[in-house]
Coordinates of C-alpha atoms in Angstrom, one line a residue:
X1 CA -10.4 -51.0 -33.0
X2 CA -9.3 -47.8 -33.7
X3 CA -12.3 -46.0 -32.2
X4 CA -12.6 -48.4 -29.3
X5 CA -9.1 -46.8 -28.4
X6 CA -9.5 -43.4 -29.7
X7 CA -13.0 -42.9 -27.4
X8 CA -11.1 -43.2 -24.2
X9 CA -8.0 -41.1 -25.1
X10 CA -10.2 -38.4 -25.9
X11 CA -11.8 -38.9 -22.9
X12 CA -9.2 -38.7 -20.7
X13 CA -8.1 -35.9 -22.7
X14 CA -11.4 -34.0 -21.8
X15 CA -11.5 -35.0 -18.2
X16 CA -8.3 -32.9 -17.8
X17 CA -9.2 -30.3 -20.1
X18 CA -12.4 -29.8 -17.0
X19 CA -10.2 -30.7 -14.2
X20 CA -10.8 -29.2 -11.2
X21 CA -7.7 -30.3 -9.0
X22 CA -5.7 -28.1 -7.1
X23 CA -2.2 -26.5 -8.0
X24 CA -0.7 -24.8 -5.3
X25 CA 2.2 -21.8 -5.1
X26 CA 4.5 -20.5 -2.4
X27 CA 6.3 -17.0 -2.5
X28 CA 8.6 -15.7 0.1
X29 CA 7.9 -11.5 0.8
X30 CA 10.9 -11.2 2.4
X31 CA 10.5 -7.5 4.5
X32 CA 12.4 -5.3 6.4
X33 CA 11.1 -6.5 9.8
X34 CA 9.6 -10.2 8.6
X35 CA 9.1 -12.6 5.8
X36 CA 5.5 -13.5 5.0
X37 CA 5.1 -16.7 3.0
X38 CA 2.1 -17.1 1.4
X39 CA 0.7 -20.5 0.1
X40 CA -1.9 -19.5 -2.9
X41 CA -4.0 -22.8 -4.8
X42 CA -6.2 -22.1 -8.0
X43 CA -7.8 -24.7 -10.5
X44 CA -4.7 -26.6 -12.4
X45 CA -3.8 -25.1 -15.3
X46 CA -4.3 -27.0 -18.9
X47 CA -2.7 -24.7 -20.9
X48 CA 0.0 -21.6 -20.8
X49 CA -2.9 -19.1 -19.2
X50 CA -3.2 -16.5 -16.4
X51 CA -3.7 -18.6 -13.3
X52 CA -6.2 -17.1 -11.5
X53 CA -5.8 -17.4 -7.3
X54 CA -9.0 -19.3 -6.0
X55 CA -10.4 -16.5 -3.7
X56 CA -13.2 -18.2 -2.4
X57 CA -10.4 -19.8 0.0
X58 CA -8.5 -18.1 2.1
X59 CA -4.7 -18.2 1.4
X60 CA -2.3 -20.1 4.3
X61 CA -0.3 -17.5 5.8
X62 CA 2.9 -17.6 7.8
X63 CA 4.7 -14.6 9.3
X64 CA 8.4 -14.9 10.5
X65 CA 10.7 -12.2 12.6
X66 CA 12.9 -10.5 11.9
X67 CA 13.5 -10.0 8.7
X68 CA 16.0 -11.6 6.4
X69 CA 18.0 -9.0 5.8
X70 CA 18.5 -9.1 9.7
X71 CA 20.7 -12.1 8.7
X72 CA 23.6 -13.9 7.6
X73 CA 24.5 -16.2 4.8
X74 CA 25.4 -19.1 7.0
X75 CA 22.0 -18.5 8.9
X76 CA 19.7 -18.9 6.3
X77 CA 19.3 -22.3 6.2
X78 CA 18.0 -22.3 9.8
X79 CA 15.9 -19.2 9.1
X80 CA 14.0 -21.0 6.6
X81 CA 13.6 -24.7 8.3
X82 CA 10.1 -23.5 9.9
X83 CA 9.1 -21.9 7.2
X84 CA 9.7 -25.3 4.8
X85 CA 8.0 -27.2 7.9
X86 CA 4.7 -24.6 7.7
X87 CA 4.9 -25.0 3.4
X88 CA 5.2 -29.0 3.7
X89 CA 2.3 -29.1 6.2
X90 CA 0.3 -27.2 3.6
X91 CA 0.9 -28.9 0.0
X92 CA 0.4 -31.8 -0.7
X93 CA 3.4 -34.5 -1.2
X94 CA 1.9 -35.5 -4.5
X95 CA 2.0 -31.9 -5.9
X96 CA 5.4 -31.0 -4.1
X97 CA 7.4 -31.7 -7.5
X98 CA 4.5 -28.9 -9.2
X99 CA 4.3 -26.4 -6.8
X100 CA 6.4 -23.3 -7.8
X101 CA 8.6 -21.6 -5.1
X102 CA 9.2 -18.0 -5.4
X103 CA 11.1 -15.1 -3.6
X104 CA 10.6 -11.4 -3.6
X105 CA 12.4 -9.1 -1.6
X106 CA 11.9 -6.2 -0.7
X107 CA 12.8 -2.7 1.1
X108 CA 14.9 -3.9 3.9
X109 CA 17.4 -5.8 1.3
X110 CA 17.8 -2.6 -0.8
X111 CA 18.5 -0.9 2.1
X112 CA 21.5 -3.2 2.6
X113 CA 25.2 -3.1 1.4
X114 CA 25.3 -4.7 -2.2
X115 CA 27.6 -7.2 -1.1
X116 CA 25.7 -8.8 1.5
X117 CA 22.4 -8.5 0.0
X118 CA 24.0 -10.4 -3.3
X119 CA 25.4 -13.0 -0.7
X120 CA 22.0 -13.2 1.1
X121 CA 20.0 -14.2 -1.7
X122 CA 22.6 -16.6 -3.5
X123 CA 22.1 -18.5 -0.3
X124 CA 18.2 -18.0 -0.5
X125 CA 18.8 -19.8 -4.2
X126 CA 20.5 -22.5 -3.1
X127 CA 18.1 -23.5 -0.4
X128 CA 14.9 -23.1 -2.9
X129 CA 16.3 -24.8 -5.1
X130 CA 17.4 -27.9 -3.1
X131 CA 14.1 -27.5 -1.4
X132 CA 12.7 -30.2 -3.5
X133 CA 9.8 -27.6 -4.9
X134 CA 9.7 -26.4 -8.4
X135 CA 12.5 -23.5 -8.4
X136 CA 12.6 -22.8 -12.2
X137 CA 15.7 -20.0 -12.4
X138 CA 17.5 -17.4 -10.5
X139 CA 14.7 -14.6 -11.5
X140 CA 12.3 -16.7 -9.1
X141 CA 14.6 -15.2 -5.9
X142 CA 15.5 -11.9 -6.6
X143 CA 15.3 -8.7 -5.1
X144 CA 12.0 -6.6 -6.6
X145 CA 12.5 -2.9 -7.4
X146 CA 10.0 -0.8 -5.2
X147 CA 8.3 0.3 -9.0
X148 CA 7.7 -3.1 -9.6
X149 CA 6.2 -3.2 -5.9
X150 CA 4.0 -1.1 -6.0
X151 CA 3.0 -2.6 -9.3
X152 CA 2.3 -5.9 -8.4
X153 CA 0.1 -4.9 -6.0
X154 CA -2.0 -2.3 -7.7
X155 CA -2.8 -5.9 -10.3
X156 CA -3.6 -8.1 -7.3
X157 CA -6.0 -5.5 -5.3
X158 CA -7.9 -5.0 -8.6
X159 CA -7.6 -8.9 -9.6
X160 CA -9.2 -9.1 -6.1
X161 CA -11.8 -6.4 -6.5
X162 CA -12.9 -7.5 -10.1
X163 CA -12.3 -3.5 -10.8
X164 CA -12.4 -3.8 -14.5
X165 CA -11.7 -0.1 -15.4
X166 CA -8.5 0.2 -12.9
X167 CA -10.0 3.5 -11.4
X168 CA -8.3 2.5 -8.2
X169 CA -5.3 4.4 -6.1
X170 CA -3.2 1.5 -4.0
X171 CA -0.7 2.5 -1.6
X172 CA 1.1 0.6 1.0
X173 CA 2.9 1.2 3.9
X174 CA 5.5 -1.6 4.8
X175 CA 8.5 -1.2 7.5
X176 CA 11.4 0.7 5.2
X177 CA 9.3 1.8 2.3
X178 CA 6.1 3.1 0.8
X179 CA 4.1 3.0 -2.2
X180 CA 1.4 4.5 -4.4
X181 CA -0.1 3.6 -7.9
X182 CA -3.2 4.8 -10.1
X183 CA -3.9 4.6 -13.7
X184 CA -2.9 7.9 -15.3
X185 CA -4.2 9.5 -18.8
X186 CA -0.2 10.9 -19.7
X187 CA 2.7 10.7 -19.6
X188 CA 4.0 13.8 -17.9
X189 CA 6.1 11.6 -15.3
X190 CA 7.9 8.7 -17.5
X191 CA 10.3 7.5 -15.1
X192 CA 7.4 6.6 -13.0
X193 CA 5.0 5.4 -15.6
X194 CA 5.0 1.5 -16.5
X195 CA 3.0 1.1 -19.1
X196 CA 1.1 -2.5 -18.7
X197 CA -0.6 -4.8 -21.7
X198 CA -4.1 -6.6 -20.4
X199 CA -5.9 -8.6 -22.6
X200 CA -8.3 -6.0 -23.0
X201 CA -5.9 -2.7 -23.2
X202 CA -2.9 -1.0 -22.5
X203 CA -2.6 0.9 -18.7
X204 CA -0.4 3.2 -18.1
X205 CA 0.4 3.4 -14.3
X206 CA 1.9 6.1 -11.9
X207 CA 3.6 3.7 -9.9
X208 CA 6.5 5.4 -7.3
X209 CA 8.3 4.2 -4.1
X210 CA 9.9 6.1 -1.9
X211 CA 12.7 4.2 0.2
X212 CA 13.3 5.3 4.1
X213 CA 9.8 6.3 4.2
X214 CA 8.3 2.9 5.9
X215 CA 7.0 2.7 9.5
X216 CA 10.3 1.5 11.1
X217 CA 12.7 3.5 9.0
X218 CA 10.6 6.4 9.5
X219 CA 10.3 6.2 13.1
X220 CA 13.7 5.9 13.8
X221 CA 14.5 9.0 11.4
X222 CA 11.6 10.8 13.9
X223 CA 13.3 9.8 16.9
X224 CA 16.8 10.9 16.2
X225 CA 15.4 14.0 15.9
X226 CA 15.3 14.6 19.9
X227 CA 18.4 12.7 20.6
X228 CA 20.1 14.3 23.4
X229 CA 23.7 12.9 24.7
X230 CA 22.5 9.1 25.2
X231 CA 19.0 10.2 26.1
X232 CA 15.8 10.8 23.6
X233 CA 12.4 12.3 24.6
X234 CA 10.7 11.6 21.9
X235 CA 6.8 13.0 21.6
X236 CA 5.7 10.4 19.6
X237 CA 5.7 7.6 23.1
X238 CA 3.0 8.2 25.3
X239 CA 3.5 10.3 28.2
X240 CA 4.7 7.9 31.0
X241 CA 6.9 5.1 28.6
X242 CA 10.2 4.6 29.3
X243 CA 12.3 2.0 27.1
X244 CA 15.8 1.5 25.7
X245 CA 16.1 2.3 22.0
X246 CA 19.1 1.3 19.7
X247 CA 20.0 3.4 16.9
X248 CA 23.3 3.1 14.7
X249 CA 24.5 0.2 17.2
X250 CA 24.0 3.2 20.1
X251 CA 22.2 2.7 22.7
X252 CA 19.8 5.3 23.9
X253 CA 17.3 5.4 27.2
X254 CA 14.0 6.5 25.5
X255 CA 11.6 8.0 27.1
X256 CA 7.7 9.5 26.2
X257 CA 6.6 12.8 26.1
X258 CA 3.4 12.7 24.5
X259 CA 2.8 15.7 22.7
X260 CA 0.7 15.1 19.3
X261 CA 1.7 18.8 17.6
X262 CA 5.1 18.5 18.4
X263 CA 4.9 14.7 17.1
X264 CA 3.7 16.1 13.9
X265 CA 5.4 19.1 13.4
X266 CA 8.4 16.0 13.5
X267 CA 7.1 13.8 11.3
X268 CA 6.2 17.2 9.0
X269 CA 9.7 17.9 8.9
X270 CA 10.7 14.4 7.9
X271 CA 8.5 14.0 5.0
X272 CA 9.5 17.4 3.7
X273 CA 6.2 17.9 1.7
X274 CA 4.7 21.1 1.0
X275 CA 1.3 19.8 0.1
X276 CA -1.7 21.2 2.6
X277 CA 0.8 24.8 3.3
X278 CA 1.3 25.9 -0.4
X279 CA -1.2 25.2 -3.2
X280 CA 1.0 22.9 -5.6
X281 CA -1.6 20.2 -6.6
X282 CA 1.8 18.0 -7.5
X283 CA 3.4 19.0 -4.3
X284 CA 4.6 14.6 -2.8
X285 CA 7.0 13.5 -0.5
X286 CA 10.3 15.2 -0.3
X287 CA 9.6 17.7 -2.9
X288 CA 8.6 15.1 -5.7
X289 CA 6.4 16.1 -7.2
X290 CA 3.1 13.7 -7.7
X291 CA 0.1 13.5 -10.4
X292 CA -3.2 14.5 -8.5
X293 CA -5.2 11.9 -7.5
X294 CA -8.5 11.3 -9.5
X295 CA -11.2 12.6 -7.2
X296 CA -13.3 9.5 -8.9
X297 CA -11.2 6.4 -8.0
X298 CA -11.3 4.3 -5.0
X299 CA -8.2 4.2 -2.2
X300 CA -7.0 1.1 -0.7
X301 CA -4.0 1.5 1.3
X302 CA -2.5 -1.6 3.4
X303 CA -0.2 -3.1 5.3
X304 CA 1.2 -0.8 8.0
X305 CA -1.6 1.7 7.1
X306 CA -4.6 -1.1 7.6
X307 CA -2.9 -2.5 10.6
X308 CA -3.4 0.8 12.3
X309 CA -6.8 1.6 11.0
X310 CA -7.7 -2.1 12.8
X311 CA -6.3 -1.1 15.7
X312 CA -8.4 2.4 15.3
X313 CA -11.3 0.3 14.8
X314 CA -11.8 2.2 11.5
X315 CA -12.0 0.4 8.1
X316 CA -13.5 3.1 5.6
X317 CA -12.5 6.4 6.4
X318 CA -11.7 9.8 5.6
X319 CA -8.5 11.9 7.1
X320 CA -10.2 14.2 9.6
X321 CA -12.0 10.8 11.6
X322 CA -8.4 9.2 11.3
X323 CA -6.6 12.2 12.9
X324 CA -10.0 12.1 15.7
X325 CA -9.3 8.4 17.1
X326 CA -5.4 8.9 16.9
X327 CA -5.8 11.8 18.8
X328 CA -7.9 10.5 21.5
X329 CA -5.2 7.2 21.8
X330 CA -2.3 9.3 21.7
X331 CA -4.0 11.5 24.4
X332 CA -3.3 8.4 26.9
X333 CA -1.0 8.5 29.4
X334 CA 1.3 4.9 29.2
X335 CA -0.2 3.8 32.5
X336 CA -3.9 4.2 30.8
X337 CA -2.7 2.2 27.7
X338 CA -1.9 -0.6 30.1
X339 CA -4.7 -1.0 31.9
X340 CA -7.1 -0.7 28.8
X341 CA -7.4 -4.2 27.8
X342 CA -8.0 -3.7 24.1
X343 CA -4.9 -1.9 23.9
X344 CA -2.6 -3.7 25.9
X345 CA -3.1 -7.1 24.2
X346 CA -1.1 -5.3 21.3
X347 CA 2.4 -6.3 20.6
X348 CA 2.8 -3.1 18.9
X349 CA 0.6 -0.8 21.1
X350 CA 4.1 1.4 22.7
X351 CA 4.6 2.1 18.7
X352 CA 1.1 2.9 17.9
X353 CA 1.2 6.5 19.2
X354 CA 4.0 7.2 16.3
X355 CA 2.3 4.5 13.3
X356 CA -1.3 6.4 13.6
X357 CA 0.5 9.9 13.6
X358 CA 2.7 8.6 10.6
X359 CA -0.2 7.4 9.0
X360 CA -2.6 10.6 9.0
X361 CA 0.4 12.4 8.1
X362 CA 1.7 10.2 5.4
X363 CA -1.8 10.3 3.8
X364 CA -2.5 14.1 3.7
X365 CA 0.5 15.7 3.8
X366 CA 2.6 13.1 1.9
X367 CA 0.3 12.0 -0.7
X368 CA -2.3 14.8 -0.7
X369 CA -5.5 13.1 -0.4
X370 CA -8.3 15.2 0.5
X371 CA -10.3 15.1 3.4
X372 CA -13.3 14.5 1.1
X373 CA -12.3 11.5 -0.2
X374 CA -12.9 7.6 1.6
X375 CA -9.5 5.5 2.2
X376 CA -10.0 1.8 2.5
X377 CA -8.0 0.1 4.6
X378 CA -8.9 -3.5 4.7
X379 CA -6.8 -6.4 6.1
X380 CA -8.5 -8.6 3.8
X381 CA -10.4 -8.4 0.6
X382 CA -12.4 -11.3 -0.5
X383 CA -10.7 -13.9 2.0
X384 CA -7.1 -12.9 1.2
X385 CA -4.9 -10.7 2.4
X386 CA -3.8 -8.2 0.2
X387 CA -0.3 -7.9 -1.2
X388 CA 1.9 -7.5 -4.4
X389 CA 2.9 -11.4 -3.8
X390 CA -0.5 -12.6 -6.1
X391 CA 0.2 -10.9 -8.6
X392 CA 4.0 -11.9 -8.6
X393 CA 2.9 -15.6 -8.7
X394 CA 0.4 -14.8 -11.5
X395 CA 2.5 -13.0 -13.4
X396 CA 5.9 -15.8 -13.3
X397 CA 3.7 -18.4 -13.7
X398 CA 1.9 -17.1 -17.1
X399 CA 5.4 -16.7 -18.3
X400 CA 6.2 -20.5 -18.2
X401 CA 4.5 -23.5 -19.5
X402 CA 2.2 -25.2 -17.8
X403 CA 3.9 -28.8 -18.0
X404 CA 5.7 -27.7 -15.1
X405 CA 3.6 -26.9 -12.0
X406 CA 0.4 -28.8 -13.2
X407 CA 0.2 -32.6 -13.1
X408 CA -3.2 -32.1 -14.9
X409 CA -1.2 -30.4 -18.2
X410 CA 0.9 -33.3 -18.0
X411 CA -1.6 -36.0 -18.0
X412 CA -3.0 -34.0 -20.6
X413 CA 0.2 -33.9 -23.0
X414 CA 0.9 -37.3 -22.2
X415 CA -2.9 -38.5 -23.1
X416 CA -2.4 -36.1 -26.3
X417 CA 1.1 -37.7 -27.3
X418 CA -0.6 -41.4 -26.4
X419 CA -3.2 -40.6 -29.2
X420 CA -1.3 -38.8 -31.6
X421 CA 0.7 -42.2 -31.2
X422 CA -2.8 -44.2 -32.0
X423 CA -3.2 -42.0 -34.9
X424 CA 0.1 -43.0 -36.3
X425 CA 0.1 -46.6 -35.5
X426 CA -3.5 -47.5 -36.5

């Protein structure tokens, strides 16, 4: 009798130790211009591991505007009905109670005054939590330093690329902030070393982010540049555009000039860098001063910088082929943009001419890469979109016990206790 029961507990207890079901997780990257919630699955976990994102299937995406820190406390709950809607049209009813709901934001909330950011995301809590998903504690909605950013993503982009000896330089470009991270021999720079245990070994990473330096925040910096009375000629528009811009609740009539050196020689000034006009091999962004690159890793820079490389129909490239195709777009007139079909399908095309500028600029003069080496700039990278959300859910997950957002460890404790129970009784 004893075996006759003991056979199918173990059994049951081995059929989950192989389970193949799928355990999903949600995370919120609340941005400065939109919040981009990302729906990951991997195998169910069995015990308290690394979960590891399936990448063989592409992640479910949604991408809401503006961004939350565009908002109010007492509109939050609106602002995040569709994205609920998109999450339970997704997962699974069954695995709702499992499926672990997290939050990270980011630039555009740091930018903001500490009162209504704390406000902001005390809402953001209350709605998670009541959501009916598994919202653990107040760490799983919090606002993410731009260290632990760039981080994040330098871990998911070599998860992703199976790079096993982290010789890899990530940077990203989002709307208020940018980032860059490599693995580093020293530890000349502590503030901006984290040091991080693997399984395998201890990395220490360069990992810096520089806040005011994303697309949007830069752009506006650019353009109040040539602010004149309640007019701004700005040459980074295409000759020909005329808009209304708003800056510090002003109101400005914007118009395009078009002029590519004097756009530069702007966005030069901004990033106050002295690499590429002084020999300083540590020379960085507003006189910081940054570790050379390794001439031997690979780039991989994102977000704002891979949306524009798209655009540029580039995906591997190096900085003089970049400056070549942003030069021959900016060259445009506005009315020549508008009738090129390609071009004109883009919801971002009148902000192009300043983004692929930014970019070359940003990359040479703010970072210091070399024209020698290649930049990847890849929207995704095996089926998912790169991003420091992954490795955020990887990361809070191995922290916890499995129990909670897998069914399968359940089963498997209960079927454990059930025959621990047999043990006893028989």
């Amino acid at each position: 009798m004893f075996l006759y029961l003991l056979l199918p507990s173990l059994c049951l207890g081995q059929r989950f130790l192989q389970a193949d079901e799928t355990c999903y997780g949600v995370i919120l990257d609340c941005g400065s211009s939109s919040t981009k919630t990302t729906i990951y699955s991997w195998p169910c976990r069995t015990s308290k591991i690394y979960p590891l994102t399936d990448i063989t299937q592409e992640s479910q995406q949604l991408k809401t505007s503006p961004g939350v820190s565009t908002k109010y406390p007492d509109e939050i709950q609106a602002y995040l009905t569709p994205i609920f809607e998109f999450i339970n049209s997704k997962v699974p009813t069954t695995q709702k109670e499992y499926t672990p709901i997290f939050m990270g934001a980011t630039a555009g909330m740091r930018l903001l005054d500490i009162n209504k950011s704390n406000a902001l995301i005390d809402e953001i809590r209350k709605q998670l939590s009541m959501s009916g998903y598994l919202f653990q504690n107040n760490n799983w909605a919090r606002i993410i330093s731009g260290q632990d950013e760039a981080t994040y993503l330098w871990l998911g982009v070599k998860y992703l690329l199976g790079n096993t000896d982290g010789s890899l330089i990530t940077i990203d470009l989002g709307g208020a902030s940018t980032q860059i991270a490599f693995k580093v021999d020293y530890m000349q720079y502590e503030s901006d070393i984290v040091t991080l245990k693997m399984p395998d070994e201890e990395i220490n990473l360069y990992a810096i982010s520089y806040l005011g330096y994303g697309n949007d925040q830069a752009r506006d910096a650019v353009l109040a540049k040539s602010i004149i009375g309640t007019q701004v000629i700005s040459p980074c528009y295409h000759q020909g555009y005329s808009s209304q811009w708003t800056y510090q609740k002003v109101q400005y009539s914007l118009s395009g000039s078009g002029n590519v050196e004097q756009c530069q020689a702007l966005i030069q000034s901004f990033l106050n860098s002295q690499c590429r006009t002084v020999k300083d091999e540590l020379c960085g962004i507003n006189t910081i001063d940054q570790p050379q690159l390794p001439s031997s890793y690979s780039i991989y820079a994102i977000s704002g910088v891979a949306t524009i490389a798209n655009f540029l129909q580039l995906s591997t490239f190096k900085l003089p082929q970049l400056l070549k195709q942003a030069q021959e777009f900016c060259k445009m007139s506005w009315s020549q943009v508008q009738g090129n079909t390609t071009y004109s399908s883009n919801p971002y095309v009148a902000t192009n001419f300043f983004l692929s500028l930014y970019v070359h600029q940003l990359l040479s003069i703010g970072y210091n890469i070399p024209d020698t080496m290649d930049i990847n700039a890849p929207l995704v990278i095996n089926s998912q979109t790169p991003s420091w959300a992954m490795a955020a859910v990887q990361y809070q997950l191995a922290q916890v016990d499995c129990d909670l957002d897998s069914s399968v460890c359940q089963e498997l404790i209960l079927n454990l206790m059930i025959f621990f129970c047999l043990m006893v009784f028989y």
